[in-house]
Amino acid sequence: MIEQVKKTINDILSAKKKEEARRIVLNAEVIASIRKINVMDILENYVRYVQSKHKKPNEYVVYILKNKDRLTKSDLYRPFLDKDAIQLLKLGEVQGIGTSNILREYFETSNIIKKGLDKIKGAITKPLIMYVLVSLIGYYIINSILHQMQSMSMKEGLSTLATIKTLYFPIIIAIGLVVYIPLTKYPEKIPKLKDAYKAINGYKYGNIMLFFLSLGLSVNDIEQSIRKSIKNYRSRKKGFEGLAEFLEQYFDDVEIASIKLGVELNQFDSVLRSIIEDKKSTFDKVIEQAVAFLSETLILLSMIPAVLVMIGMYEITVSVMSLMSSSPH
């Protein structure tokens, strides 16, 4: 149990350091792209500045600077950037395109997506934390009542309350796992949450396609790159038709019809860009609807420990009333 707690704490700290590295590096890459400065010079200045304040710089940034001469950026950034960004970097390295320009373009999209994912994660995490706290308080109440009954030699209702205490944590843990596992392992299959992930993925993959097109790559290169990097890419068609077929799982019928018409008119990129711009304006609304659904649904989860406590309180009330009615007047 102690080892598991330590592992959880280490995972949280590691995730925090990775997020910090992501923020530092992406900001540095954007500045490097705009100001035409070497990004490694920016990161070196960051390390010196932090050290001058007698603080420890981010360990991933230190790793980047130590290995900048022997590894590509896609390898240097792999530990903390998502796989889509790494795929873009690898493509840029192969095509000889400036990686700072690539990450600058990706920066806005990734931040919008991350903001949406963080909202969903918060909507899941906060109720689960409340569930744990309410469960601990509930157990304390039941245990205290049971101890008080034993000290007063009250036998009525004692066995029921003792049973509740014995089964309390197994029930709480089982229900928590039944809720937690689907939310974290299969979120894209849960109603409302499914719509949010559909919007997120559609926005993400649409932007990636547009960015590839802006690099001047051929549609066949784009289609093959996406086919290799995305596991659920199962389109049997090639080129623009293959990309359009892949987007069917994320876009609605009108959007797909527009995209296919764009393919026929050789205007795939302009049609897709207009759809993505529209999705950007509705992105937050879809996320907020999913968050509201999760919050309202998971609040009910916190009522389960309270119900168990109420059952225990009911048994005590019945026992006291029974004692009062049987005692001589």
XYZ file of C-alpha atoms in Angstrom:
329
model
C 0.000 0.000 0.000
C 2.807 2.414 0.951
C 4.677 1.603 -2.263
C 1.543 2.286 -4.298
C 1.086 5.649 -2.577
C 4.730 6.529 -3.298
C 4.300 5.524 -6.942
C 1.175 7.683 -7.235
C 2.978 10.685 -5.732
C 5.956 10.189 -8.064
C 3.617 9.941 -11.076
C 1.923 13.204 -10.089
C 5.276 14.983 -9.649
C 6.555 13.596 -12.957
C 3.410 14.755 -14.780
C 3.853 18.220 -13.280
C 7.477 18.399 -14.468
C 6.480 17.232 -17.960
C 3.770 19.877 -18.187
C 6.236 22.531 -17.044
C 8.740 21.373 -19.685
C 6.035 21.455 -22.355
C 5.115 25.031 -21.439
C 8.737 26.229 -21.307
C 9.796 24.617 -24.575
C 6.724 25.562 -26.610
C 6.952 29.174 -25.432
C 10.652 29.210 -26.310
C 9.944 27.731 -29.754
C 7.264 30.337 -30.476
C 9.614 33.179 -29.465
C 12.425 31.619 -31.524
C 10.164 31.434 -34.572
C 8.932 35.035 -34.276
C 12.255 36.646 -33.342
C 14.481 34.360 -35.415
C 16.508 33.347 -32.344
C 18.060 29.944 -31.695
C 15.710 28.134 -29.314
C 18.623 26.505 -27.495
C 19.971 29.959 -26.615
C 16.613 30.801 -25.051
C 16.602 27.566 -23.025
C 20.187 28.125 -21.881
C 19.258 31.596 -20.656
C 16.276 30.102 -18.840
C 18.548 27.635 -17.001
C 21.052 30.349 -16.048
C 18.285 32.642 -14.802
C 16.673 29.939 -12.664
C 20.015 28.914 -11.219
C 20.821 32.558 -10.387
C 17.733 32.517 -8.174
C 19.119 29.399 -6.435
C 16.372 27.230 -7.882
C 16.521 23.963 -9.762
C 15.705 24.223 -13.509
C 13.325 21.784 -15.112
C 15.120 18.454 -15.530
C 13.731 17.870 -19.042
C 15.103 21.222 -20.219
C 18.497 20.341 -18.720
C 18.342 17.016 -20.595
C 17.603 18.849 -23.858
C 20.623 21.114 -23.486
C 22.928 18.237 -22.597
C 21.905 16.225 -25.657
C 21.168 18.973 -28.197
C 24.196 18.115 -30.338
C 23.528 14.402 -30.695
C 19.701 14.080 -30.820
C 17.034 15.549 -33.068
C 14.299 17.715 -31.579
C 11.729 14.966 -32.075
C 13.847 12.754 -29.793
C 14.676 15.550 -27.333
C 11.036 16.563 -26.921
C 9.538 13.064 -27.014
C 9.365 12.629 -23.175
C 6.925 15.510 -22.666
C 5.235 16.411 -25.972
C 2.249 14.467 -27.301
C 2.713 12.053 -30.170
C 1.014 14.353 -32.691
C 3.563 17.095 -32.059
C 6.405 14.570 -32.309
C 5.021 13.277 -35.596
C 4.947 16.834 -36.944
C 8.523 17.400 -35.829
C 9.712 14.171 -37.479
C 8.006 15.137 -40.712
C 9.568 18.613 -40.557
C 13.005 17.102 -39.982
C 12.601 14.791 -42.983
C 11.342 17.605 -45.215
C 13.951 20.105 -43.949
C 11.309 22.480 -42.544
C 12.116 24.680 -39.541
C 10.876 22.922 -36.429
C 10.295 26.208 -34.582
C 7.795 27.201 -37.267
C 6.089 23.831 -36.905
C 5.705 24.117 -33.147
C 4.587 27.721 -33.447
C 1.733 26.607 -35.696
C 0.909 23.701 -33.421
C 1.081 25.803 -30.228
C -2.375 27.396 -30.448
C -4.137 24.189 -31.448
C -2.481 22.127 -28.727
C -3.331 24.696 -26.044
C -7.006 24.762 -27.051
C -7.121 20.966 -26.980
C -5.267 20.778 -23.662
C -7.625 23.315 -22.113
C -10.595 21.167 -23.119
C -8.999 17.950 -21.853
C -8.068 19.617 -18.548
C -11.689 20.686 -18.037
C -12.875 17.121 -18.585
C -10.166 15.744 -16.299
C -11.140 18.230 -13.580
C -14.800 17.284 -13.925
C -13.811 13.659 -13.288
C -11.179 14.192 -10.595
C -12.970 16.635 -8.271
C -16.093 14.488 -7.678
C -13.924 11.409 -7.142
C -11.872 13.276 -4.523
C -15.123 14.341 -2.860
C -16.291 10.725 -2.962
C -13.151 9.592 -1.134
C -13.454 12.333 1.515
C -17.159 11.691 2.117
C -16.428 7.949 2.320
C -13.771 8.482 4.999
C -16.083 10.743 6.999
C -18.891 8.201 6.651
C -16.678 5.388 7.920
C -15.602 7.502 10.881
C -19.243 8.168 11.794
C -20.238 4.506 11.500
C -17.199 3.361 13.498
C -17.858 5.960 16.228
C -21.517 4.989 16.527
C -20.641 1.306 16.664
C -18.043 1.922 19.366
C -20.568 3.964 21.378
C -23.190 1.221 21.098
C -20.708 -1.401 22.279
C -19.713 0.731 25.262
C -23.399 1.090 26.214
C -23.976 -2.661 25.750
C -26.670 -2.030 23.162
C -27.321 -5.295 21.319
C -30.267 -4.230 19.168
C -29.043 -3.138 15.749
C -25.433 -3.906 16.664
C -25.050 -6.803 14.225
C -26.468 -4.787 11.314
C -24.161 -1.864 11.998
C -21.184 -4.215 12.376
C -22.058 -5.744 8.996
C -22.243 -2.280 7.414
C -18.812 -1.475 8.846
C -17.344 -4.741 7.504
C -18.777 -4.268 4.014
C -18.351 -0.485 3.913
C -14.966 -0.163 2.207
C -15.425 -3.139 -0.160
C -18.662 -1.530 -1.370
C -17.109 1.932 -1.608
C -14.031 0.662 -3.475
C -16.068 -1.539 -5.846
C -18.422 1.305 -6.781
C -15.490 3.712 -7.160
C -13.716 1.338 -9.542
C -16.887 0.708 -11.552
C -17.128 4.463 -12.131
C -13.424 5.365 -12.320
C -12.212 2.709 -14.784
C -14.656 3.523 -17.626
C -14.138 7.278 -17.144
C -10.346 7.016 -17.405
C -9.876 4.018 -19.717
C -12.832 4.325 -22.105
C -13.986 7.985 -21.952
C -14.754 8.092 -25.677
C -17.538 5.517 -25.210
C -19.449 7.391 -22.491
C -22.476 9.520 -23.552
C -21.835 13.294 -23.620
C -18.163 12.624 -22.943
C -18.074 10.842 -26.292
C -19.320 14.023 -27.998
C -16.590 16.064 -26.308
C -13.815 13.717 -27.431
C -15.306 13.630 -30.923
C -15.081 17.428 -31.064
C -11.537 17.413 -29.650
C -10.255 14.784 -32.074
C -12.014 16.328 -35.064
C -10.511 19.723 -34.267
C -7.062 18.204 -33.688
C -6.860 16.012 -36.795
C -8.410 18.682 -39.012
C -5.782 21.178 -37.895
C -2.983 18.671 -38.430
C -4.157 18.111 -42.011
C -4.320 21.861 -42.632
C -0.859 22.316 -41.209
C 0.554 19.577 -43.417
C -1.049 21.263 -46.418
C 0.439 24.628 -45.413
C 3.896 23.041 -45.532
C 3.407 22.426 -49.247
C 3.466 18.625 -48.921
C 1.704 16.441 -51.455
C -1.641 15.015 -50.385
C -0.277 11.481 -50.755
C 2.564 12.245 -48.317
C 0.052 13.743 -45.886
C -2.320 10.784 -46.155
C 0.493 8.260 -45.673
C 1.937 10.152 -42.705
C -1.446 10.286 -40.947
C -2.121 6.636 -41.797
C 1.138 5.608 -40.109
C 0.787 7.798 -37.018
C -2.907 7.354 -36.117
C -3.994 3.900 -34.949
C -7.682 4.305 -35.776
C -7.004 5.433 -39.336
C -8.665 2.680 -41.375
C -9.586 4.419 -44.589
C -9.339 2.177 -47.650
C -9.097 5.150 -49.997
C -6.057 7.241 -50.823
C -5.311 10.950 -51.017
C -7.991 13.521 -50.247
C -10.728 10.870 -50.397
C -8.926 8.845 -47.733
C -8.591 11.897 -45.474
C -12.273 12.742 -45.952
C -13.291 9.186 -45.096
C -11.166 9.280 -41.931
C -12.845 12.524 -40.809
C -16.312 10.937 -41.088
C -16.007 9.571 -37.539
C -15.479 13.086 -36.128
C -17.549 15.419 -38.342
C -21.318 15.523 -38.908
C -23.040 14.653 -42.210
C -23.238 18.219 -43.542
C -19.539 18.828 -42.831
C -18.500 15.587 -44.524
C -20.711 16.355 -47.531
C -19.021 19.762 -47.787
C -15.561 18.197 -47.536
C -16.334 15.643 -50.257
C -17.628 18.417 -52.482
C -14.407 20.293 -51.740
C -12.447 17.227 -52.897
C -14.384 17.180 -56.179
C -13.815 20.915 -56.712
C -10.148 20.690 -55.674
C -10.882 22.915 -52.662
C -10.340 20.423 -49.846
C -8.108 22.707 -47.785
C -10.336 25.811 -47.997
C -13.499 23.858 -47.103
C -11.747 22.059 -44.236
C -10.356 25.378 -42.935
C -13.829 26.939 -42.808
C -15.193 23.895 -40.944
C -12.332 23.994 -38.435
C -12.911 27.705 -37.817
C -16.566 26.961 -37.107
C -15.604 24.112 -34.773
C -13.283 26.442 -32.913
C -16.227 28.718 -32.087
C -18.352 25.813 -30.772
C -15.507 23.884 -29.135
C -15.983 25.338 -25.634
C -19.742 24.789 -25.724
C -19.378 21.059 -26.374
C -16.774 20.741 -23.604
C -18.926 22.675 -21.124
C -21.901 20.419 -21.841
C -19.782 17.339 -21.146
C -18.363 18.879 -17.951
C -21.858 19.810 -16.704
C -23.088 16.263 -17.392
C -20.144 14.724 -15.555
C -20.451 17.059 -12.565
C -24.171 16.424 -12.124
C -23.798 12.674 -12.563
C -20.784 12.189 -10.319
C -22.288 14.258 -7.500
C -24.697 11.340 -7.054
C -21.648 9.177 -6.384
C -20.930 11.074 -3.162
C -24.388 10.202 -1.885
C -23.558 6.490 -1.632
C -21.471 6.772 1.584
C -24.191 9.023 3.028
C -26.814 6.356 2.272
C -24.781 3.741 4.168
C -24.488 6.107 7.136
C -28.239 6.769 7.016
C -28.915 3.025 7.124
C -26.743 2.808 10.232
C -28.524 5.777 11.806
C -31.872 4.176 11.032
C -30.820 0.982 12.823
C -29.793 3.000 15.882
C -33.090 4.897 15.902
C -35.058 1.663 15.695
C -32.942 0.135 18.474
C -33.384 3.141 20.808
C -37.118 3.216 20.198
C -37.293 -0.511 20.881
C -35.437 -0.098 24.157
C -37.677 2.768 25.196
C -40.862 0.847 24.433
C -39.676 -2.263 26.306
C -38.334 -0.477 29.371
C -40.639 -0.548 32.495
C -42.499 2.705 33.214
